[in-house]
Amino acid sequence: MDPPLPVSTSEPDKDIFSGPRAEPLNNPLSETAAEQLKAVSGASSKAKGDVPVEEAGSEEPDDLFSDPLGESGAELETHTSNAPLLDFSEEPPKSDPIKKAASADDYIKKPQKDIFEESTEDGVKAAAAHVGSVAAEKKVLHTDLFGDGVDDDEDKDDLFKTPPGAMMKKPQASLFRAEPDDIFPEAKTEAKPATKASAKQPNNAPTDLFTEEPFTVMPAARAAVKPAAIPSANTSSKTNGLHSDEEDLFAEATVELSLDSPRNDRRKRDAMKPSEPVPCPSTSTSSSKPQPKKLEELEEEEKEDKFDLNISVTNPEKVGDGMNAYMAYRVSTQTTLSMFRSKQLTVRRRFSDFLGLYEKLSEKHSPNGYIVPPAPEKSILGMTKVKVGKEDLSSDEFVERRRAALERYLQRVVSHPSLLQDPDVREFLEKEELPRAVSTQALSGAGFLKMINKATDAVSKMTIKMNESDVWFEEKLQEVESEDQQLRKLHGMVESLVNHRKELSVNTAVFAKSVAMLGSSEDNTALSRALSQLAEVEDRIEQLHQDQAANDFFIFAELLADYIRLLGAVRACFDQRMKAWQRWQDGQNMLQKKREAEAKLLWANKPEKLQQAKDEIGEWEGRVSQYERDFDRVSATVRKEVMRFEKEKTRDFKKQIIKYLQSLLHSEQQLIKYWEAFLPEAKAIA
Amino acid sequence: MMQEGLDDGPDFLSEEDRGPRAVNVDLQTDATLQVDISDALSERDKVKFTVHTKSTLPNFKQNEFSVVRQHEEFIWLHDSFVENEDYAGFIIPPAPPRPDFDASREKLQKLGEGEGSMTKEEFTKMKQELEAEYLAIFKKTVAMHEVFLCRVAAHPVLRKDLNFHVFLEYNQDLSVRGKNKKEKLEDFFKNVVKSADGVIVAGVKDVDDFFEHEKTFLLEYHNRVKDASIKSDRMIRSHKSAADDINRIASTLYTLGTQDSTDVCKFFLKVSELFEKTRKIEARVAADEDLKLADLLKYYLRESQAAKDLLYRRGRALVDYENANKALDKARAKNKDVLQAETTQQVCCQKFEKISESAKQELIDFKTRRVAAFRKNLVELAELELKHAKGNLQLLQSCLAVLKGDT
């Protein structure tokens, strides 16, 4: 494959790379889907020159092309120079271009043809197909464009001569089936859940889409698979296909940038090993983050291999006296990530700072469908004890429990590739003094407002009947709900085990004392001695039970408690998706009304108002497509997040439960030791 | 009065499964009279024990025979010993506790009511557990009754008791009835008087150092063994609760394992399987502690009470004897009713001496029995604890190996 260098793209390239590298990436990230689309169509126009700007422009009420061209050029550039990666003659996803072609055909009219005719290189083709399909989708939103297919098919055939003919001829169904076979062998370790999911329903387009995540490294694969999903999805309603396309573009952009960066050797490695999942760039691209992105994506990729960020929360310390007292914790960060000021960071934070961090993150990221790890809950009772009480056992336990929970919380936050990028996170870890978090007071005004919002959310949740077009979401949500139920049940039982074990520990201690007394009053010397030995054994066992109760709690119960709350966050992200859907539906209804109004005006022959009605329709069309894209974007994010969550969950559970079993193992070993020591004493009774 | 049945300790604590009927080692050497409970039947509110006797004693018509007895008849036998003046110098073997299936039955009933609210697996599991619990209580009850008979059969004097022989041989209902209210009330007053009297008697300084020592020892020992028995019960109860929790955790993990579509499910299933096994072991640990430790303590709680009763009787006799001496002195001084006083004094003296004579040996036997029983049970306890801990360890090790291999 030759790197395709269409004249038009080469110019913006230079601009991009000579200028701050961050810029091109940064903008799309911070922008909404509409802007991304603008960028895309801008790119296409740039590349082609003769892309029918008028057409696109007329359909899109937003000023698509007001963006700096350099920026949009960047997007296209990424595609073109990605070409070397897409080795069509060898890559499995060869089938996909056809798919894409087919889908593109369905929608795309002349502009597409132009593109295809002009571009001779595969890479460009891929890019163009992308651009085309995306642009086409825009136009097609409410107009049926099926029908042009036949002509276009030929174009496509021309375009994709390079891939073996056999692939091209395959019917759609077989394409789908082929995908898993081709792609999955390359996906190793990390991609497991995804592979599984897709293997289950190889014919299910959404699932296929989903599987792409782990394969981000192979832009070709992604690009190709995605359009494939479109035709199947478009019949009912637009799903994630479109959105994925966009994301894909940007993902590639990210990767592309790295090519020119000092780390480009690494990227090559990625290219060699397509199995390596790099979900991070694509995840972050679709988020709407205001802060500039530098080379952080690269760090993220790095982190996927070796997570180089250790956070510990230590040294809980009571600050102040009385009811104004609070606990401060030392938050130490060890990292080699260059996004941080130094390799060792230590700050002191109080509990409300953690809550504040959660509030900020949740506000910013949860509307986009992200699973924001919830901070530990406030416990007025526990804290009051700490404030009032001296050094007593239960408050010590409370403090330790909270410390551990805060540590786990932070670790979850930074292990999320998108959240790690958030400036608030960095600030939290780095900055000496944080502004006091305000809205975390349990009964503050803001808290009250939040409560009201939650109530209204709950009501709308009940009233919204979502006509789910995507079985995956439906099933997942059900799964999450039943899992939530089971985890709650399990948590209750483990808590009960903790209590009984504590009770057992106390009762064993009491029994030990009692046996010691019995031993002291026993007048047979050997028996007396044996009884006091037994008392000693029981004393040790008491300690064992106590330690085990702590392990039951800190290793097992807290894990479950964490995941119950995390599942809450997962459900919240499903809710966000539903909200986006609702907005889109509302928009559609509105558009429908406007159209009817227009029809009436036409019929009534009132040209003076007609123009205004047309304008309104145009405006609403724009909004609707915007909402739809929002919905698609949220949907895709939710999918990705849920996948990521499940991967993390699996890892967490395995790790913690193994740890828990080891603690049990240790207990049994000790027990054996104690009783073995006792046995000769018992035998010595005479 | 050195007797052969020195060690007829509570052997119901012997085999965990009571496969072979627990018969005291010492008793087996004495083939003249062997008693065991070969079968038991639980009916509505009573348990029918089949008492099986093997004997070469001439006063039995046959060498081997069985009769059906109920708990009340055991109590009758015990009370007849207590009331017999001739046995005042013996530690009367403590009566077996009344069978108590109420709690277990109640649970079974509740389970039946809650049938609709749980899954079929949960129900079956719970039912099995309760049935197992019921069976355990049943076995324990049988064991306690058997121990009582064995103790009597091993006692050199009590084994020859006529009532005992009737109890063993008469193949019809003894038509003993439970005590009526009046009798119960009488018993109650008797006890009040006895304990009040006991305080007086205990306050009397004993002339004999041996008894003086035994008295202080038993008073303290009884209280402590009582305390230890209560505490051990509590400990075992919480151990059982913990085992139950593990059981429920195992079933929930199983549900989780079958629900989940991710590969955590396999993991959950494996852990569930492990917990299912360890909880069984954990329950066995609790059950064995119950059998080896709590029951031992409980038995010695009752036996030490019986020993205390013996000391009380002796103390009472001593006080009577001293009073009779005083009365005799008085009578002599007044030269009035001297003969009568002399007779009374002699009777009291004889009684006291008789009691003292047998009581000393009984108390020595008591100690020997106690030491042997504690030794046996503590050794067994330690061995069982080791066995279970090793079982758990092995399960955990193999499970961990599998789990780590998977990840």
PDB file of C-alpha atoms in Angstrom, chain B residues 241-402:
ATOM      1  CA  SER B 241     -24.642 -19.142  62.430  1.00  0.00           C
ATOM      2  CA  ALA B 242     -21.404 -18.379  60.643  1.00  0.00           C
ATOM      3  CA  ALA B 243     -21.569 -21.747  58.911  1.00  0.00           C
ATOM      4  CA  ASP B 244     -25.149 -20.996  57.867  1.00  0.00           C
ATOM      5  CA  ASP B 245     -24.030 -17.677  56.444  1.00  0.00           C
ATOM      6  CA  ILE B 246     -21.372 -19.372  54.392  1.00  0.00           C
ATOM      7  CA  ASN B 247     -24.013 -21.741  53.150  1.00  0.00           C
ATOM      8  CA  ARG B 248     -26.241 -18.919  52.023  1.00  0.00           C
ATOM      9  CA  ILE B 249     -23.319 -17.121  50.477  1.00  0.00           C
ATOM     10  CA  ALA B 250     -22.581 -20.267  48.524  1.00  0.00           C
ATOM     11  CA  SER B 251     -26.096 -20.441  47.123  1.00  0.00           C
ATOM     12  CA  THR B 252     -26.167 -16.789  46.191  1.00  0.00           C
ATOM     13  CA  LEU B 253     -22.824 -17.112  44.496  1.00  0.00           C
ATOM     14  CA  TYR B 254     -24.289 -20.023  42.631  1.00  0.00           C
ATOM     15  CA  THR B 255     -27.212 -17.914  41.470  1.00  0.00           C
ATOM     16  CA  LEU B 256     -24.823 -15.188  40.431  1.00  0.00           C
ATOM     17  CA  GLY B 257     -22.732 -17.717  38.606  1.00  0.00           C
ATOM     18  CA  THR B 258     -25.647 -18.991  36.616  1.00  0.00           C
ATOM     19  CA  GLN B 259     -26.993 -15.540  35.833  1.00  0.00           C
ATOM     20  CA  ASP B 260     -23.966 -13.758  34.661  1.00  0.00           C
ATOM     21  CA  SER B 261     -23.047 -13.857  31.052  1.00  0.00           C
ATOM     22  CA  THR B 262     -19.458 -12.794  31.536  1.00  0.00           C
ATOM     23  CA  ASP B 263     -16.709 -15.196  32.398  1.00  0.00           C
ATOM     24  CA  VAL B 264     -16.895 -14.216  36.033  1.00  0.00           C
ATOM     25  CA  CYS B 265     -19.692 -16.721  36.255  1.00  0.00           C
ATOM     26  CA  LYS B 266     -17.410 -19.699  36.035  1.00  0.00           C
ATOM     27  CA  PHE B 267     -15.375 -18.127  38.743  1.00  0.00           C
ATOM     28  CA  PHE B 268     -18.408 -17.599  40.925  1.00  0.00           C
ATOM     29  CA  LEU B 269     -19.536 -21.154  40.425  1.00  0.00           C
ATOM     30  CA  LYS B 270     -16.204 -22.481  41.498  1.00  0.00           C
ATOM     31  CA  VAL B 271     -16.130 -20.344  44.594  1.00  0.00           C
ATOM     32  CA  SER B 272     -19.693 -21.329  45.341  1.00  0.00           C
ATOM     33  CA  GLU B 273     -18.713 -24.958  45.091  1.00  0.00           C
ATOM     34  CA  LEU B 274     -15.860 -24.347  47.482  1.00  0.00           C
ATOM     35  CA  PHE B 275     -18.016 -22.555  50.018  1.00  0.00           C
ATOM     36  CA  GLU B 276     -20.596 -25.273  49.777  1.00  0.00           C
ATOM     37  CA  LYS B 277     -17.940 -27.715  50.906  1.00  0.00           C
ATOM     38  CA  THR B 278     -16.260 -25.563  53.501  1.00  0.00           C
ATOM     39  CA  ARG B 279     -19.536 -24.639  55.114  1.00  0.00           C
ATOM     40  CA  LYS B 280     -20.256 -28.327  55.589  1.00  0.00           C
ATOM     41  CA  ILE B 281     -16.940 -28.720  57.313  1.00  0.00           C
ATOM     42  CA  GLU B 282     -17.547 -25.581  59.309  1.00  0.00           C
ATOM     43  CA  ALA B 283     -20.900 -26.938  60.427  1.00  0.00           C
ATOM     44  CA  ARG B 284     -19.197 -30.158  61.405  1.00  0.00           C
ATOM     45  CA  VAL B 285     -16.675 -28.240  63.451  1.00  0.00           C
ATOM     46  CA  ALA B 286     -19.522 -26.622  65.321  1.00  0.00           C
ATOM     47  CA  ALA B 287     -21.343 -29.929  65.740  1.00  0.00           C
ATOM     48  CA  ASP B 288     -18.231 -31.665  66.999  1.00  0.00           C
ATOM     49  CA  GLU B 289     -17.463 -28.897  69.430  1.00  0.00           C
ATOM     50  CA  ASP B 290     -20.995 -29.286  70.625  1.00  0.00           C
ATOM     51  CA  LEU B 291     -20.581 -33.011  71.060  1.00  0.00           C
ATOM     52  CA  LYS B 292     -17.105 -33.086  72.503  1.00  0.00           C
ATOM     53  CA  LEU B 293     -17.031 -29.921  74.479  1.00  0.00           C
ATOM     54  CA  ALA B 294     -20.434 -28.511  75.288  1.00  0.00           C
ATOM     55  CA  ASP B 295     -22.022 -31.860  76.065  1.00  0.00           C
ATOM     56  CA  LEU B 296     -19.116 -32.853  78.212  1.00  0.00           C
ATOM     57  CA  LEU B 297     -19.406 -29.674  80.210  1.00  0.00           C
ATOM     58  CA  LYS B 298     -23.145 -30.049  80.445  1.00  0.00           C
ATOM     59  CA  TYR B 299     -22.823 -33.572  81.703  1.00  0.00           C
ATOM     60  CA  TYR B 300     -20.374 -32.542  84.353  1.00  0.00           C
ATOM     61  CA  LEU B 301     -22.611 -29.705  85.296  1.00  0.00           C
ATOM     62  CA  ARG B 302     -25.273 -32.243  86.187  1.00  0.00           C
ATOM     63  CA  GLU B 303     -22.873 -34.745  87.661  1.00  0.00           C
ATOM     64  CA  SER B 304     -21.246 -32.129  89.868  1.00  0.00           C
ATOM     65  CA  GLN B 305     -24.700 -31.114  90.998  1.00  0.00           C
ATOM     66  CA  ALA B 306     -25.328 -34.730  91.943  1.00  0.00           C
ATOM     67  CA  ALA B 307     -22.038 -34.771  93.831  1.00  0.00           C
ATOM     68  CA  LYS B 308     -23.018 -31.584  95.579  1.00  0.00           C
ATOM     69  CA  ASP B 309     -26.290 -33.182  96.550  1.00  0.00           C
ATOM     70  CA  LEU B 310     -24.366 -36.048  98.064  1.00  0.00           C
ATOM     71  CA  LEU B 311     -22.300 -33.639 100.118  1.00  0.00           C
ATOM     72  CA  TYR B 312     -25.448 -31.907 101.202  1.00  0.00           C
ATOM     73  CA  ARG B 313     -26.937 -35.163 102.396  1.00  0.00           C
ATOM     74  CA  ARG B 314     -23.787 -35.930 104.295  1.00  0.00           C
ATOM     75  CA  GLY B 315     -23.677 -32.457 105.741  1.00  0.00           C
ATOM     76  CA  ARG B 316     -27.283 -32.767 106.753  1.00  0.00           C
ATOM     77  CA  ALA B 317     -26.542 -36.093 108.411  1.00  0.00           C
ATOM     78  CA  LEU B 318     -23.597 -34.543 110.187  1.00  0.00           C
ATOM     79  CA  VAL B 319     -25.710 -31.726 111.511  1.00  0.00           C
ATOM     80  CA  ASP B 320     -28.352 -34.220 112.582  1.00  0.00           C
ATOM     81  CA  TYR B 321     -25.697 -36.275 114.315  1.00  0.00           C
ATOM     82  CA  GLU B 322     -24.300 -33.273 116.123  1.00  0.00           C
ATOM     83  CA  ASN B 323     -27.767 -32.203 117.157  1.00  0.00           C
ATOM     84  CA  ALA B 324     -28.480 -35.700 118.398  1.00  0.00           C
ATOM     85  CA  ASN B 325     -25.254 -35.571 120.427  1.00  0.00           C
ATOM     86  CA  LYS B 326     -26.334 -32.288 121.959  1.00  0.00           C
ATOM     87  CA  ALA B 327     -29.789 -33.691 122.638  1.00  0.00           C
ATOM     88  CA  LEU B 328     -28.227 -36.723 124.296  1.00  0.00           C
ATOM     89  CA  ASP B 329     -26.021 -34.522 126.482  1.00  0.00           C
ATOM     90  CA  LYS B 330     -29.042 -32.504 127.455  1.00  0.00           C
ATOM     91  CA  ALA B 331     -31.090 -35.599 128.191  1.00  0.00           C
ATOM     92  CA  ARG B 332     -28.295 -37.022 130.296  1.00  0.00           C
ATOM     93  CA  ALA B 333     -27.985 -33.797 132.222  1.00  0.00           C
ATOM     94  CA  LYS B 334     -31.696 -33.772 132.855  1.00  0.00           C
ATOM     95  CA  ASN B 335     -31.736 -37.541 133.123  1.00  0.00           C
ATOM     96  CA  LYS B 336     -34.816 -37.597 131.023  1.00  0.00           C
ATOM     97  CA  ASP B 337     -35.531 -39.569 127.845  1.00  0.00           C
ATOM     98  CA  VAL B 338     -31.952 -40.723 127.801  1.00  0.00           C
ATOM     99  CA  LEU B 339     -32.670 -43.990 126.093  1.00  0.00           C
ATOM    100  CA  GLN B 340     -34.586 -42.378 123.326  1.00  0.00           C
ATOM    101  CA  ALA B 341     -31.893 -39.811 122.830  1.00  0.00           C
ATOM    102  CA  GLU B 342     -29.274 -42.498 122.780  1.00  0.00           C
ATOM    103  CA  THR B 343     -31.100 -44.395 120.076  1.00  0.00           C
ATOM    104  CA  THR B 344     -31.534 -41.298 117.984  1.00  0.00           C
ATOM    105  CA  GLN B 345     -27.916 -40.445 118.451  1.00  0.00           C
ATOM    106  CA  GLN B 346     -26.893 -43.913 117.380  1.00  0.00           C
ATOM    107  CA  VAL B 347     -29.134 -43.872 114.334  1.00  0.00           C
ATOM    108  CA  CYS B 348     -27.751 -40.513 113.309  1.00  0.00           C
ATOM    109  CA  CYS B 349     -24.235 -41.654 113.916  1.00  0.00           C
ATOM    110  CA  GLN B 350     -24.745 -44.740 111.839  1.00  0.00           C
ATOM    111  CA  LYS B 351     -26.326 -42.824 109.041  1.00  0.00           C
ATOM    112  CA  PHE B 352     -23.587 -40.273 108.996  1.00  0.00           C
ATOM    113  CA  GLU B 353     -20.884 -42.855 109.025  1.00  0.00           C
ATOM    114  CA  LYS B 354     -22.502 -44.853 106.314  1.00  0.00           C
ATOM    115  CA  ILE B 355     -22.843 -41.849 104.108  1.00  0.00           C
ATOM    116  CA  SER B 356     -19.306 -40.728 104.817  1.00  0.00           C
ATOM    117  CA  GLU B 357     -17.924 -44.098 104.042  1.00  0.00           C
ATOM    118  CA  SER B 358     -19.495 -44.470 100.605  1.00  0.00           C
ATOM    119  CA  ALA B 359     -19.339 -40.761  99.803  1.00  0.00           C
ATOM    120  CA  LYS B 360     -15.573 -40.699 100.043  1.00  0.00           C
ATOM    121  CA  GLN B 361     -15.243 -43.472  97.520  1.00  0.00           C
ATOM    122  CA  GLU B 362     -17.938 -41.992  95.319  1.00  0.00           C
ATOM    123  CA  LEU B 363     -16.134 -38.676  95.228  1.00  0.00           C
ATOM    124  CA  ILE B 364     -12.846 -40.296  94.377  1.00  0.00           C
ATOM    125  CA  ASP B 365     -14.578 -42.223  91.602  1.00  0.00           C
ATOM    126  CA  PHE B 366     -16.174 -39.052  90.415  1.00  0.00           C
ATOM    127  CA  LYS B 367     -12.805 -37.455  89.987  1.00  0.00           C
ATOM    128  CA  THR B 368     -11.337 -40.444  88.187  1.00  0.00           C
ATOM    129  CA  ARG B 369     -14.293 -40.573  85.853  1.00  0.00           C
ATOM    130  CA  ARG B 370     -14.089 -36.873  85.231  1.00  0.00           C
ATOM    131  CA  VAL B 371     -10.412 -36.867  84.364  1.00  0.00           C
ATOM    132  CA  ALA B 372     -10.818 -39.821  82.039  1.00  0.00           C
ATOM    133  CA  ALA B 373     -13.817 -38.290  80.314  1.00  0.00           C
ATOM    134  CA  PHE B 374     -12.115 -34.951  79.833  1.00  0.00           C
ATOM    135  CA  ARG B 375      -9.030 -36.605  78.487  1.00  0.00           C
ATOM    136  CA  LYS B 376     -10.969 -38.673  76.026  1.00  0.00           C
ATOM    137  CA  ASN B 377     -13.090 -35.795  74.833  1.00  0.00           C
ATOM    138  CA  LEU B 378     -10.355 -33.212  74.613  1.00  0.00           C
ATOM    139  CA  VAL B 379      -8.156 -35.560  72.638  1.00  0.00           C
ATOM    140  CA  GLU B 380     -11.013 -36.305  70.306  1.00  0.00           C
ATOM    141  CA  LEU B 381     -11.891 -32.658  70.049  1.00  0.00           C
ATOM    142  CA  ALA B 382      -8.359 -31.719  69.078  1.00  0.00           C
ATOM    143  CA  GLU B 383      -8.203 -34.552  66.563  1.00  0.00           C
ATOM    144  CA  LEU B 384     -11.478 -33.558  64.977  1.00  0.00           C
ATOM    145  CA  GLU B 385     -10.530 -29.908  64.865  1.00  0.00           C
ATOM    146  CA  LEU B 386      -7.330 -30.892  63.132  1.00  0.00           C
ATOM    147  CA  LYS B 387      -9.129 -33.147  60.730  1.00  0.00           C
ATOM    148  CA  HIS B 388     -11.591 -30.427  59.761  1.00  0.00           C
ATOM    149  CA  ALA B 389      -9.010 -27.680  59.521  1.00  0.00           C
ATOM    150  CA  LYS B 390      -6.912 -29.870  57.278  1.00  0.00           C
ATOM    151  CA  GLY B 391      -9.932 -30.666  55.168  1.00  0.00           C
ATOM    152  CA  ASN B 392     -10.679 -26.986  54.761  1.00  0.00           C
ATOM    153  CA  LEU B 393      -7.077 -26.240  54.005  1.00  0.00           C
ATOM    154  CA  GLN B 394      -6.972 -28.817  51.295  1.00  0.00           C
ATOM    155  CA  LEU B 395     -10.181 -27.558  49.720  1.00  0.00           C
ATOM    156  CA  LEU B 396      -8.908 -24.012  49.761  1.00  0.00           C
ATOM    157  CA  GLN B 397      -5.562 -24.971  48.329  1.00  0.00           C
ATOM    158  CA  SER B 398      -6.969 -26.944  45.444  1.00  0.00           C
ATOM    159  CA  CYS B 399      -9.585 -24.304  44.711  1.00  0.00           C
ATOM    160  CA  LEU B 400      -6.996 -21.556  44.748  1.00  0.00           C
ATOM    161  CA  ALA B 401      -4.795 -23.562  42.434  1.00  0.00           C
ATOM    162  CA  VAL B 402      -7.647 -23.899  39.966  1.00  0.00           C
TER     163      VAL B 402
END
